[in-house]
Short mmCIF file of C-alpha atoms in Angstrom, two decimals:
data_model
loop_
_atom_site.label_atom_id
_atom_site.label_comp_id
_atom_site.label_asym_id
_atom_site.label_seq_id
_atom_site.Cartn_x
_atom_site.Cartn_y
_atom_site.Cartn_z
CA MET A 1 -35.60 28.95 -30.80
CA LYS A 2 -32.93 26.30 -30.17
CA TYR A 3 -30.27 26.74 -27.51
CA ALA A 4 -26.86 25.05 -27.79
CA VAL A 5 -26.14 22.68 -24.93
CA ILE A 6 -22.79 23.53 -23.36
CA LYS A 7 -20.76 20.42 -22.55
CA ARG A 8 -19.53 20.23 -18.96
CA VAL A 9 -15.88 19.14 -19.07
CA VAL A 10 -13.26 18.43 -16.40
CA ILE A 11 -9.52 18.25 -16.92
CA TYR A 12 -7.27 15.55 -15.44
CA ALA A 13 -3.49 15.95 -15.43
CA ARG A 14 -0.74 13.85 -13.87
CA VAL A 15 3.03 13.64 -13.94
CA SER A 16 5.35 11.41 -11.94
CA THR A 17 8.56 12.71 -10.37
CA GLU A 18 10.67 10.57 -12.72
CA GLU A 19 8.83 11.75 -15.84
CA GLN A 20 9.24 15.38 -14.84
CA ALA A 21 12.96 14.91 -14.18
CA GLU A 22 13.80 12.73 -17.18
CA ASN A 23 11.39 13.83 -19.92
CA GLY A 24 10.51 17.35 -18.90
CA TYR A 25 6.77 16.68 -18.74
CA SER A 26 5.03 19.64 -17.18
CA ILE A 27 1.68 19.81 -15.40
CA ASP A 28 1.33 23.49 -16.33
CA ALA A 29 1.91 22.73 -20.01
CA GLN A 30 -0.74 19.97 -19.94
CA LEU A 31 -3.23 22.29 -18.26
CA ASP A 32 -2.59 25.18 -20.68
CA ILE A 33 -3.12 22.95 -23.73
CA LEU A 34 -6.34 21.47 -22.38
CA ARG A 35 -7.75 24.82 -21.19
CA ASN A 36 -7.15 26.35 -24.62
CA TYR A 37 -8.79 23.35 -26.30
CA CYS A 38 -11.88 23.66 -24.08
CA MET A 39 -12.07 27.38 -24.81
CA ALA A 40 -11.83 26.74 -28.56
CA THR A 41 -14.60 24.10 -28.44
CA GLN A 42 -16.75 26.30 -26.15
CA ALA A 43 -16.84 23.65 -23.44
CA ALA A 44 -17.37 24.70 -19.83
CA VAL A 45 -14.48 23.58 -17.58
CA MET A 46 -16.16 22.55 -14.33
CA ASP A 47 -13.01 21.53 -12.44
CA GLU A 48 -9.37 20.51 -12.74
CA TYR A 49 -7.91 17.42 -11.06
CA VAL A 50 -4.13 17.39 -10.80
CA ASP A 51 -1.95 14.60 -9.35
CA ARG A 52 1.61 15.88 -9.08
CA GLY A 53 4.63 13.62 -8.67
CA VAL A 54 2.50 10.44 -8.59
CA SER A 55 3.01 7.27 -10.61
CA GLY A 56 0.18 6.04 -12.81
CA LYS A 57 0.84 2.41 -11.88
CA SER A 58 -2.22 2.27 -9.58
CA ILE A 59 -4.97 4.46 -8.10
CA ASP A 60 -3.37 4.40 -4.61
CA GLY A 61 -2.08 7.80 -3.57
CA ARG A 62 -3.78 9.52 -6.51
CA TYR A 63 -6.22 11.54 -4.43
CA GLU A 64 -7.33 13.82 -7.24
CA LEU A 65 -8.28 10.83 -9.40
CA GLN A 66 -10.24 9.43 -6.45
CA ARG A 67 -12.02 12.78 -6.11
CA LEU A 68 -12.77 12.77 -9.85
CA LEU A 69 -14.37 9.31 -9.63
CA LYS A 70 -16.49 10.39 -6.64
CA ASP A 71 -17.68 13.46 -8.56
CA ALA A 72 -18.44 11.22 -11.54
CA GLU A 73 -20.84 9.19 -9.39
CA GLU A 74 -22.71 12.42 -8.68
CA SER A 75 -22.79 13.31 -12.44
CA LYS A 76 -21.09 16.66 -11.96
CA PHE A 77 -19.74 16.69 -15.53
CA ASP A 78 -20.21 15.13 -18.99
CA GLU A 79 -16.65 14.48 -20.15
CA VAL A 80 -13.12 13.94 -18.81
CA ILE A 81 -10.29 15.20 -20.98
CA VAL A 82 -6.58 14.35 -20.61
CA TRP A 83 -3.48 15.37 -22.53
CA LYS A 84 -2.60 11.71 -23.23
CA PHE A 85 -4.53 8.60 -22.27
CA ASN A 86 -1.57 7.26 -20.23
CA ARG A 87 -2.02 10.21 -17.86
CA MET A 88 -5.10 8.40 -16.56
CA ALA A 89 -3.47 4.95 -16.15
CA ARG A 90 -0.38 3.08 -17.25
CA LYS A 91 -1.95 -0.36 -17.41
CA ASN A 92 -4.61 -1.08 -20.01
CA ILE A 93 -6.80 -3.01 -17.57
CA ASP A 94 -6.77 -0.07 -15.10
CA LEU A 95 -7.56 2.40 -17.87
CA LEU A 96 -10.52 0.36 -19.10
CA HIS A 97 -11.78 -0.07 -15.53
CA ILE A 98 -11.72 3.72 -14.95
CA VAL A 99 -13.41 4.44 -18.28
CA GLU A 100 -16.07 1.82 -17.49
CA LYS A 101 -16.84 3.64 -14.21
CA LEU A 102 -17.20 6.90 -16.13
CA GLU A 103 -19.47 5.36 -18.78
CA LYS A 104 -21.78 3.96 -16.09
CA ASN A 105 -22.50 7.57 -15.21
CA ASN A 106 -22.86 8.63 -18.88
CA ILE A 107 -19.48 10.39 -18.89
CA SER A 108 -17.19 10.16 -21.91
CA PHE A 109 -13.38 10.12 -21.84
CA ARG A 110 -11.34 12.14 -24.33
CA SER A 111 -7.61 12.17 -25.11
CA TYR A 112 -6.38 15.44 -26.64
CA SER A 113 -3.11 14.14 -28.19
CA GLU A 114 -4.56 10.90 -29.58
CA ASN A 115 -7.71 12.73 -30.76
CA PHE A 116 -10.42 10.30 -29.67
CA GLU A 117 -13.27 10.13 -27.17
CA THR A 118 -15.30 7.19 -25.88
CA SER A 119 -18.83 8.34 -26.66
CA THR A 120 -18.70 6.48 -30.00
CA PRO A 121 -17.95 2.80 -30.80
CA MET A 122 -14.87 3.81 -32.83
CA GLY A 123 -13.64 5.95 -29.94
CA ARG A 124 -13.94 3.04 -27.52
CA PHE A 125 -12.15 0.78 -30.01
CA ALA A 126 -9.35 3.35 -30.39
CA LEU A 127 -9.00 3.56 -26.60
CA GLN A 128 -8.61 -0.21 -26.28
CA MET A 129 -6.07 -0.39 -29.11
CA MET A 130 -4.02 2.59 -27.95
CA GLY A 131 -4.16 1.38 -24.36
CA ALA A 132 -2.73 -1.96 -25.48
CA VAL A 133 -0.04 -0.21 -27.54
CA GLY A 134 0.81 2.07 -24.60
CA GLU A 135 1.16 -0.88 -22.25
CA LEU A 136 3.32 -2.68 -24.83
CA GLU A 137 5.55 0.39 -25.03
CA ARG A 138 5.80 0.58 -21.24
CA ASN A 139 6.60 -3.13 -20.95
CA THR A 140 9.23 -2.80 -23.70
CA ILE A 141 10.95 0.01 -21.77
CA ILE A 142 10.83 -2.10 -18.59
CA ASP A 143 12.34 -5.08 -20.47
CA ASN A 144 15.12 -2.87 -21.84
CA VAL A 145 15.93 -1.61 -18.33
CA LYS A 146 15.92 -5.19 -17.02
CA MET A 147 18.20 -6.21 -19.88
CA GLY A 148 20.68 -3.55 -18.81
CA HIS A 149 20.48 -4.73 -15.20
CA ARG A 150 21.03 -8.35 -16.26
CA GLN A 151 24.09 -7.32 -18.26
CA ARG A 152 25.49 -5.44 -15.27
CA ALA A 153 24.87 -8.48 -13.08
CA ARG A 154 26.61 -10.85 -15.54
CA MET A 155 29.64 -8.54 -15.44
CA GLY A 156 29.69 -8.77 -11.63
CA PHE A 157 28.20 -5.35 -10.80
CA HIS A 158 25.45 -4.93 -8.21
CA ASN A 159 21.97 -3.50 -8.99
CA GLY A 160 19.77 -1.66 -6.52
CA LYS A 161 20.18 -1.46 -2.75
CA VAL A 162 22.95 -3.22 -0.86
CA PRO A 163 22.53 -5.29 2.34
CA LEU A 164 23.94 -4.66 5.80
CA GLY A 165 27.74 -4.46 5.69
CA TYR A 166 28.01 -2.60 2.39
CA THR A 167 27.41 0.84 0.94
CA ILE A 168 27.57 2.35 -2.55
CA VAL A 169 30.00 5.11 -3.54
CA GLU A 170 30.92 6.76 -6.81
CA GLY A 171 33.14 4.43 -8.83
CA LYS A 172 36.69 5.13 -9.96
CA GLY A 173 36.50 3.09 -13.15
CA GLY A 174 35.96 4.77 -16.50
CA SER A 175 33.43 2.28 -17.88
CA ARG A 176 29.71 2.92 -17.79
CA GLU A 177 29.09 -0.23 -15.73
CA ALA A 178 31.63 0.81 -13.06
CA LYS A 179 30.13 4.23 -12.35
CA THR A 180 29.31 3.02 -8.80
CA GLU A 181 31.36 0.91 -6.42
CA VAL A 182 30.31 -1.31 -3.50
CA ILE A 183 32.54 -1.00 -0.44
CA ILE A 184 32.52 -2.42 3.10
CA VAL A 185 31.07 -0.55 6.11
CA GLU A 186 33.34 -1.70 8.95
CA GLU A 187 30.90 -1.12 11.83
CA GLU A 188 28.28 -3.25 10.06
CA VAL A 189 30.64 -6.04 9.03
CA ALA A 190 30.98 -7.26 12.63
CA ILE A 191 27.20 -7.74 12.86
CA VAL A 192 27.05 -9.74 9.62
CA ARG A 193 29.93 -12.01 10.65
CA TYR A 194 28.40 -12.49 14.09
CA ILE A 195 25.11 -13.62 12.50
CA PHE A 196 26.86 -16.19 10.32
CA GLU A 197 29.06 -17.46 13.15
CA GLN A 198 26.12 -17.81 15.55
CA TYR A 199 24.04 -19.73 13.02
CA ALA A 200 27.00 -21.97 12.19
CA ALA A 201 27.32 -22.67 15.94
CA GLY A 202 23.78 -24.04 15.96
CA HIS A 203 21.74 -21.06 17.17
CA GLY A 204 18.32 -20.45 15.61
CA LEU A 205 16.99 -17.40 13.77
CA LYS A 206 14.94 -16.11 16.70
CA THR A 207 17.81 -16.57 19.18
CA ILE A 208 20.15 -14.53 16.98
CA ALA A 209 17.55 -11.81 16.38
CA ASN A 210 16.73 -11.61 20.08
CA ASP A 211 20.40 -11.33 21.04
CA LEU A 212 21.10 -8.55 18.51
CA ASN A 213 18.01 -6.62 19.62
CA HIS A 214 19.09 -6.85 23.29
CA ARG A 215 22.40 -5.33 22.22
CA GLY A 216 20.62 -2.49 20.45
CA ARG A 217 21.75 -3.46 16.96
CA LYS A 218 19.62 -2.40 13.98
CA THR A 219 19.03 -3.53 10.40
CA LYS A 220 20.04 -1.49 7.35
CA ASN A 221 16.69 0.30 7.62
CA GLY A 222 17.22 1.14 11.29
CA LYS A 223 14.66 -1.39 12.54
CA PRO A 224 15.02 -4.23 15.11
CA PHE A 225 16.12 -7.59 13.71
CA SER A 226 13.46 -10.22 12.98
CA THR A 227 13.72 -13.87 12.02
CA THR A 228 12.97 -12.85 8.41
CA ALA A 229 15.78 -10.28 8.40
CA ILE A 230 18.27 -12.84 9.75
CA ARG A 231 17.15 -15.44 7.21
CA ASP A 232 17.52 -13.04 4.27
CA LEU A 233 21.05 -12.13 5.35
CA LEU A 234 22.08 -15.79 5.71
CA ASP A 235 20.74 -16.58 2.23
CA ASN A 236 22.42 -13.64 0.47
CA PRO A 237 25.50 -14.79 -1.54
CA MET A 238 26.73 -11.20 -1.77
CA PHE A 239 28.52 -11.74 1.55
CA VAL A 240 30.76 -14.36 -0.04
CA GLY A 241 31.64 -12.13 -3.00
CA LYS A 242 28.91 -13.22 -5.41
CA ILE A 243 26.32 -11.24 -7.39
CA ARG A 244 22.86 -12.80 -7.60
CA TYR A 245 20.22 -11.32 -9.86
CA ASN A 246 16.76 -12.26 -11.15
CA GLN A 247 15.92 -14.48 -8.19
CA TYR A 248 12.42 -12.96 -8.22
CA GLU A 249 10.53 -11.25 -11.03
CA ASN A 250 7.93 -8.47 -10.57
CA TRP A 251 8.52 -8.37 -6.82
CA ALA A 252 6.09 -5.48 -6.28
CA GLU A 253 3.18 -7.57 -7.58
CA LYS A 254 4.14 -11.24 -7.12
CA ARG A 255 6.47 -11.07 -4.10
CA ARG A 256 8.04 -14.47 -3.43
CA LYS A 257 5.61 -16.19 -5.79
CA GLY A 258 7.45 -14.61 -8.73
CA LYS A 259 10.39 -17.01 -8.54
CA GLY A 260 12.81 -16.40 -11.40
CA THR A 261 13.73 -19.20 -13.81
CA ASP A 262 16.97 -17.63 -15.06
CA ILE A 263 18.87 -16.73 -11.88
CA ILE A 264 22.26 -15.08 -12.45
CA LEU A 265 25.00 -15.98 -9.95
CA VAL A 266 28.53 -14.75 -10.76
CA ASP A 267 31.65 -13.48 -9.00
CA GLY A 268 31.27 -9.82 -8.08
CA HIS A 269 33.71 -6.90 -8.00
CA HIS A 270 32.97 -6.17 -4.32
CA PRO A 271 34.96 -7.57 -1.36
CA PRO A 272 33.48 -10.57 0.52
CA ILE A 273 32.59 -10.34 4.22
CA VAL A 274 32.44 -14.02 5.21
CA SER A 275 34.74 -16.85 4.18
CA GLN A 276 33.70 -19.54 1.72
CA GLU A 277 34.11 -22.18 4.43
CA LEU A 278 31.71 -20.37 6.82
CA TRP A 279 29.24 -19.74 4.00
CA ASP A 280 29.21 -23.43 2.99
CA LYS A 281 28.65 -24.52 6.59
CA VAL A 282 25.73 -22.13 7.03
CA GLN A 283 24.12 -23.19 3.74
CA LEU A 284 24.40 -26.85 4.74
CA LEU A 285 22.59 -26.09 8.02
CA ARG A 286 19.96 -23.99 6.21
CA LYS A 287 19.28 -26.87 3.83
CA LYS A 288 19.03 -29.43 6.64
CA LYS A 289 16.70 -27.26 8.74
CA GLY A 290 14.63 -26.41 5.68
CA ALA A 291 13.91 -30.10 5.17
CA LEU A 292 12.49 -30.48 8.69
CA PRO A 293 8.68 -30.53 8.96
CA LYS A 294 7.13 -27.17 9.80
CA LYS A 295 5.33 -26.64 13.09
CA ARG A 296 1.63 -27.24 12.59
CA PHE A 297 -0.96 -25.83 14.92
CA GLU A 298 -4.12 -27.85 15.35
CA GLY A 299 -7.34 -25.90 15.42
CA GLU A 300 -8.77 -22.96 13.53
CA TYR A 301 -7.51 -19.49 14.42
CA LEU A 302 -10.15 -16.93 13.50
CA LEU A 303 -8.46 -13.72 14.65
CA THR A 304 -4.81 -14.00 13.56
CA GLY A 305 -3.51 -10.59 12.51
CA LEU A 306 -6.56 -8.78 13.94
CA ILE A 307 -5.89 -8.88 17.68
CA ARG A 308 -3.33 -6.26 18.69
CA CYS A 309 -0.72 -6.74 21.40
CA PRO A 310 -1.63 -4.62 24.46
CA GLU A 311 2.05 -3.73 24.95
CA CYS A 312 3.42 -2.82 21.50
CA GLY A 313 0.36 -2.82 19.25
CA ALA A 314 1.69 -5.46 16.85
CA ALA A 315 -0.61 -8.09 15.35
CA MET A 316 -0.86 -11.28 17.39
CA THR A 317 -0.31 -14.68 15.78
CA ALA A 318 -1.22 -18.28 16.52
CA SER A 319 0.76 -20.17 19.16
CA ARG A 320 0.29 -23.19 21.37
CA THR A 321 1.80 -25.05 24.31
CA VAL A 322 1.83 -28.82 24.80
CA ASN A 323 1.93 -30.19 28.35
CA ARG A 324 1.24 -33.51 30.02
CA SER A 325 -1.15 -34.13 32.86
CA LYS A 326 -0.28 -36.21 35.93
CA ASP A 327 -1.56 -39.35 34.24
CA GLY A 328 0.60 -38.68 31.16
CA GLU A 329 -2.14 -37.38 28.88
CA LYS A 330 -1.01 -34.74 26.35
CA ILE A 331 -2.77 -31.37 26.78
CA THR A 332 -2.63 -28.76 24.00
CA ARG A 333 -3.49 -25.15 24.79
CA MET A 334 -3.95 -22.64 21.98
CA TYR A 335 -3.21 -18.92 22.26
CA TYR A 336 -2.75 -15.69 20.37
CA SER A 337 0.72 -14.26 21.08
CA CYS A 338 2.53 -11.05 20.09
CA GLY A 339 3.94 -11.37 16.56
CA ARG A 340 6.89 -9.09 17.32
CA PHE A 341 7.86 -11.23 20.32
CA ARG A 342 7.69 -14.39 18.21
CA SER A 343 9.74 -12.79 15.43
CA GLN A 344 12.13 -10.42 17.26
CA GLY A 345 12.32 -11.73 20.80
CA SER A 346 11.92 -10.36 24.32
CA ALA A 347 14.10 -7.30 23.63
CA VAL A 348 11.25 -5.87 21.58
CA CYS A 349 8.14 -7.14 23.39
CA HIS A 350 6.71 -10.01 25.45
CA ALA A 351 4.41 -12.91 24.57
CA ASN A 352 1.28 -11.33 26.14
CA SER A 353 -0.57 -14.52 25.22
CA VAL A 354 -4.36 -14.69 25.38
CA ARG A 355 -6.32 -17.93 25.19
CA LYS A 356 -7.75 -18.55 21.72
CA VAL A 357 -11.20 -19.72 22.85
CA GLU A 358 -11.68 -16.83 25.28
CA ALA A 359 -10.62 -14.17 22.77
CA GLU A 360 -12.83 -15.46 19.94
CA GLN A 361 -15.81 -15.88 22.27
CA ALA A 362 -15.38 -12.34 23.63
CA VAL A 363 -15.29 -10.86 20.11
CA THR A 364 -18.37 -12.73 18.82
CA GLU A 365 -20.28 -11.89 22.03
CA ARG A 366 -19.35 -8.22 21.64
CA ILE A 367 -20.77 -8.23 18.09
CA GLN A 368 -23.93 -10.04 19.21
CA GLN A 369 -24.48 -7.59 22.08
CA ALA A 370 -24.39 -4.69 19.64
CA VAL A 371 -27.22 -6.33 17.69
CA THR A 372 -29.40 -7.51 20.58
CA GLN A 373 -29.05 -4.50 22.89
CA PRO A 374 -30.39 -1.32 21.21
CA ASP A 375 -28.92 1.02 23.85
CA ILE A 376 -25.39 -0.18 23.14
CA LEU A 377 -25.77 0.22 19.37
CA LYS A 378 -27.38 3.64 19.79
CA LYS A 379 -24.38 4.86 21.79
CA VAL A 380 -22.02 3.39 19.18
CA VAL A 381 -23.76 5.23 16.32
CA GLN A 382 -23.87 8.46 18.33
CA SER A 383 -20.15 8.13 18.99
CA VAL A 384 -19.45 7.54 15.28
CA ASN A 385 -21.32 10.65 14.21
CA GLU A 386 -19.75 12.78 16.97
CA ARG A 387 -16.29 11.56 16.01
CA ARG A 388 -16.93 12.32 12.35
CA SER A 389 -18.11 15.85 13.12
CA GLY A 390 -15.24 16.30 15.59
CA ARG A 391 -12.71 15.46 12.90
CA ILE A 392 -13.84 18.25 10.62
CA LYS A 393 -12.29 21.20 12.50
CA PRO A 394 -8.77 19.66 12.82
CA LEU A 395 -8.89 18.70 9.14
CA ARG A 396 -9.98 22.21 8.17
CA ASP A 397 -7.25 23.73 10.34
CA GLU A 398 -4.64 21.49 8.73
CA LEU A 399 -6.01 22.31 5.28
CA THR A 400 -5.65 26.02 6.06
CA ALA A 401 -2.05 25.46 7.17
CA VAL A 402 -1.28 23.46 4.03
CA GLN A 403 -2.80 26.15 1.83
CA ALA A 404 -0.67 28.77 3.60
CA ARG A 405 2.47 26.71 2.85
CA ILE A 406 1.38 26.36 -0.79
CA ASP A 407 0.90 30.14 -1.08
CA LYS A 408 4.32 30.73 0.49
CA LEU A 409 6.03 28.32 -1.93
CA GLU A 410 4.25 29.93 -4.89
CA GLU A 411 5.45 33.34 -3.71
CA LYS A 412 9.03 32.05 -3.45
CA LYS A 413 8.80 30.68 -7.00
CA ARG A 414 7.58 34.08 -8.23
CA LYS A 415 10.46 35.89 -6.52
CA TYR A 416 13.09 33.55 -7.97
CA LEU A 417 11.56 34.04 -11.41
CA GLU A 418 11.81 37.81 -11.00
CA LEU A 419 15.45 37.52 -9.93
CA TYR A 420 16.21 35.31 -12.92
CA GLU A 421 14.51 37.74 -15.31
CA ILE A 422 16.68 40.65 -14.13
CA ASP A 423 19.87 38.48 -14.19
CA ASP A 424 20.31 38.62 -10.39
CA ILE A 425 20.67 34.84 -10.16
CA ASP A 426 22.59 32.48 -12.45
CA ARG A 427 20.84 29.73 -14.43
CA ASP A 428 22.22 26.75 -12.44
CA MET A 429 21.23 28.17 -9.07
CA PHE A 430 17.80 29.14 -10.41
CA SER A 431 17.24 25.64 -11.80
CA GLU A 432 18.35 24.00 -8.54
CA ARG A 433 16.15 26.21 -6.33
CA LEU A 434 13.15 25.84 -8.65
CA SER A 435 13.50 22.05 -8.60
CA LEU A 436 13.53 21.98 -4.78
CA LEU A 437 10.55 24.35 -4.56
CA ASN A 438 8.56 22.28 -7.07
CA LYS A 439 9.28 19.12 -5.08
CA ASP A 440 8.01 20.74 -1.85
CA LEU A 441 5.03 22.18 -3.70
CA ASP A 442 4.07 18.76 -5.11
CA THR A 443 4.14 17.31 -1.58
CA GLU A 444 1.88 20.04 -0.22
CA LEU A 445 -0.54 19.85 -3.15
CA THR A 446 -0.87 16.09 -2.72
CA ARG A 447 -1.50 16.60 1.00
CA ARG A 448 -4.17 19.20 0.19
CA SER A 449 -5.92 16.75 -2.16
CA LYS A 450 -5.98 14.05 0.53
CA LEU A 451 -7.34 16.44 3.16
CA GLU A 452 -10.08 17.64 0.81
CA LEU A 453 -11.03 14.01 0.12
CA ASP A 454 -11.11 13.21 3.87
CA LEU A 455 -13.21 16.29 4.58
CA ARG A 456 -15.64 15.31 1.87
CA ASP A 457 -16.21 11.88 3.45
CA ASP A 458 -16.53 13.29 6.98
CA GLN A 459 -19.12 15.85 5.92
CA ALA A 460 -21.39 13.20 4.44
CA ASP A 461 -24.83 12.53 5.92
CA PRO A 462 -24.81 11.14 9.50
CA VAL A 463 -24.78 7.36 9.83
CA SER A 464 -28.26 6.10 10.68
CA LEU A 465 -29.03 3.67 13.49
CA GLU A 466 -31.15 1.54 11.13
CA LEU A 467 -28.30 1.13 8.64
CA VAL A 468 -25.76 0.10 11.29
CA HIS A 469 -28.22 -2.31 12.93
CA ASP A 470 -28.95 -3.89 9.54
CA LEU A 471 -25.26 -4.36 8.73
CA MET A 472 -24.39 -5.67 12.18
CA ALA A 473 -27.31 -8.12 12.18
CA LYS A 474 -26.27 -9.61 8.85
CA PHE A 475 -22.61 -9.75 9.90
CA ASP A 476 -23.57 -11.52 13.14
CA ALA A 477 -25.82 -13.99 11.28
CA LEU A 478 -23.05 -14.90 8.84
CA LEU A 479 -20.58 -15.43 11.67
CA HIS A 480 -22.97 -17.89 13.34
CA HIS A 481 -23.98 -19.87 10.25
CA SER A 482 -20.93 -19.87 7.94
CA PRO A 483 -18.08 -22.42 7.86
CA PHE A 484 -14.70 -21.42 9.29
CA GLN A 485 -13.00 -20.18 6.10
CA GLN A 486 -15.92 -17.86 5.33
CA ARG A 487 -16.03 -16.56 8.89
CA LYS A 488 -12.30 -15.83 8.78
CA THR A 489 -12.66 -14.07 5.41
CA LEU A 490 -15.48 -11.92 6.79
CA MET A 491 -13.46 -11.07 9.88
CA HIS A 492 -10.51 -9.88 7.82
CA LEU A 493 -12.75 -7.93 5.45
CA ILE A 494 -14.71 -6.03 8.10
CA VAL A 495 -12.72 -6.08 11.36
CA LYS A 496 -9.90 -3.53 11.30
CA LYS A 497 -8.39 -4.42 14.67
CA ILE A 498 -9.20 -5.89 18.07
CA THR A 499 -7.60 -4.15 21.05
CA LEU A 500 -6.81 -5.80 24.38
CA ASP A 501 -6.54 -3.99 27.70
CA ASP A 502 -3.65 -4.37 30.18
CA LYS A 503 -5.38 -7.45 31.65
CA LYS A 504 -5.47 -9.07 28.19
CA ARG A 505 -9.23 -8.81 27.84
CA VAL A 506 -10.98 -7.63 24.67
CA CYS A 507 -11.25 -3.87 25.05
CA SER A 508 -12.64 -2.78 21.66
CA VAL A 509 -13.44 -4.14 18.20
CA ASP A 510 -13.01 -1.71 15.29
CA LEU A 511 -15.20 -2.47 12.26
CA ALA A 512 -15.11 -0.86 8.82
CA PHE A 513 -17.96 -1.07 6.30
CA ASN A 514 -17.86 0.12 2.71
CA GLU A 515 -19.82 -0.32 -0.51
CA GLU A 516 -18.04 -3.49 -1.58
CA THR A 517 -18.34 -5.36 1.73
CA GLN A 518 -22.01 -4.47 1.96
CA LYS A 519 -22.79 -5.34 -1.63
CA HIS A 520 -20.99 -8.68 -1.81
CA PHE A 521 -21.08 -10.03 1.75
CA LEU A 522 -23.80 -8.35 3.81
CA SER A 523 -26.68 -8.16 1.39
CA LEU A 524 -28.60 -11.14 2.77
CA ALA A 525 -28.51 -13.34 5.86
CA PRO A 526 -27.66 -17.01 5.25
CA SER A 527 -30.32 -19.64 4.72
CA ALA A 528 -30.37 -23.32 3.82
CA GLU A 529 -31.98 -22.58 0.45
CA ASN A 530 -29.33 -20.32 -1.02
CA MET A 531 -26.23 -21.52 0.84
CA ALA A 532 -23.93 -22.87 -1.88
CA GLU A 533 -20.85 -24.65 -0.66
CA GLY A 534 -17.81 -22.38 -0.62
CA ALA A 535 -19.83 -19.26 -1.48
CA PHE A 536 -21.28 -16.34 0.47
CA PRO A 537 -25.09 -16.11 0.36
CA PHE A 538 -26.19 -13.33 -1.94
CA SER A 539 -29.34 -12.49 -3.84
CA GLY A 540 -31.15 -9.32 -4.76
CA LYS A 541 -29.73 -5.81 -4.93
CA ALA A 542 -28.01 -4.39 -1.87
CA SER A 543 -28.49 -0.81 -0.79
CA LYS A 544 -25.54 1.37 -1.64
CA LEU A 545 -23.07 2.81 0.87
CA LYS A 546 -21.66 6.05 -0.48
CA HIS A 547 -18.78 6.32 1.98
CA LEU A 548 -16.57 4.15 4.10
CA PHE A 549 -17.51 4.38 7.77
CA GLN A 550 -16.03 2.80 10.87
CA ILE A 551 -17.52 1.88 14.23
CA THR A 552 -16.01 0.70 17.50
CA ILE A 553 -17.89 -1.70 19.75
#
């Protein structure tokens, strides 16, 4: 007698805040459709993974998708089904990467609306084609939005946020382009003019930032001024009545490397803050100073960005002093100094400099001690496991509190629905209240997903002494045998932060190991035979770390 094998299926649903507001996409509608489909095909729904109010641009912040991928590694289901393939990812390359992870664990991917699944060659082909079409559609929409922004800019209207000195209000004009208006904020104007006047008088970026911070002035975001903030203000032509657009393209991905080739610079409809004469003088000085050679520090700084200032906790950066001895010989001393002090001045923090050689020696010795002295490493591993177990109760308590808030919000939604059904509340008020409740509910549900993911990692098997010793030994060997660039790469991959005490001595070194760092960098100690120039030594298959874990030495 033959028994039918019931397919184990999980449902994934996602909607971003913008999609829900603009297109009316509904998580509940997606779930209802997929549940009914599974019931009709007699598939067993093992779980549902729902990311609410989250963009599909990347996996970051999508805790339910992360949980799904972890469950896939444990083969908890046979198929993932979505309403549309773009619920899983917006970019074709991300979609294919996720599907590849599923296929490695013999899990197929099915789209209900597009009617395909990846267990067959034709299904995989359809996925690739539809993914490419979906990305083309998304890019076309983005281009159309950018076209509208470019047209607004050419007409002298501002796009996006405004800098210090301005704010946006509802426009008085009847045209579509003039629906918002940029006006001056008087209390901020004085700061902007002061910055321009001080720079025109010959003061540097750090001097101006330091002076403003001592006076308690803040940027548009309410933060202390930095050299970068001052520079961006001085380079913004909006203050002289101009609109500049398309200076950078794809800022979120390329940052300043995405320099635009078709920069728009036209007269704007907003009032200027600085005079043309002052602007021209400042730009002349900016151009002259920009042509000066940059300061260059001799030597190799291994720990930049990793050492934390003992006073404010900011990352410390490279610095040096040059003095002359009694016989006239030049003496260069290299340090790590507080990055906030170097950028924002003494109003925010102090230099708190620590000698480069001493800091790097202390860190490498601390790592070596953990390898060569078993008692130290044993205490470290014991501390890691105790800390992991100690985190569980607070996480569970917070999860209970979050679930209570979710239940309360669901109850409120039910009551408003009852009031609406008996005509005790008008449609507009009901819609407004429901929108606010759904927004709060999405926040709490996302928080619950993150807590469940954190709890899952913390309840994993205890970290073994042998595993930590093996990782530390290989890390230490690489640090002693690799050239500088590889050592710096390793440091930034594995060291989370280095803390100094109040006497500016290395207090603790926080390390983080995960599957990728172990697989690609700590699989084998270096040797002359396999050491290719510019490459990390690697051969054979590394053991697999299932979870990220951190240790402090």
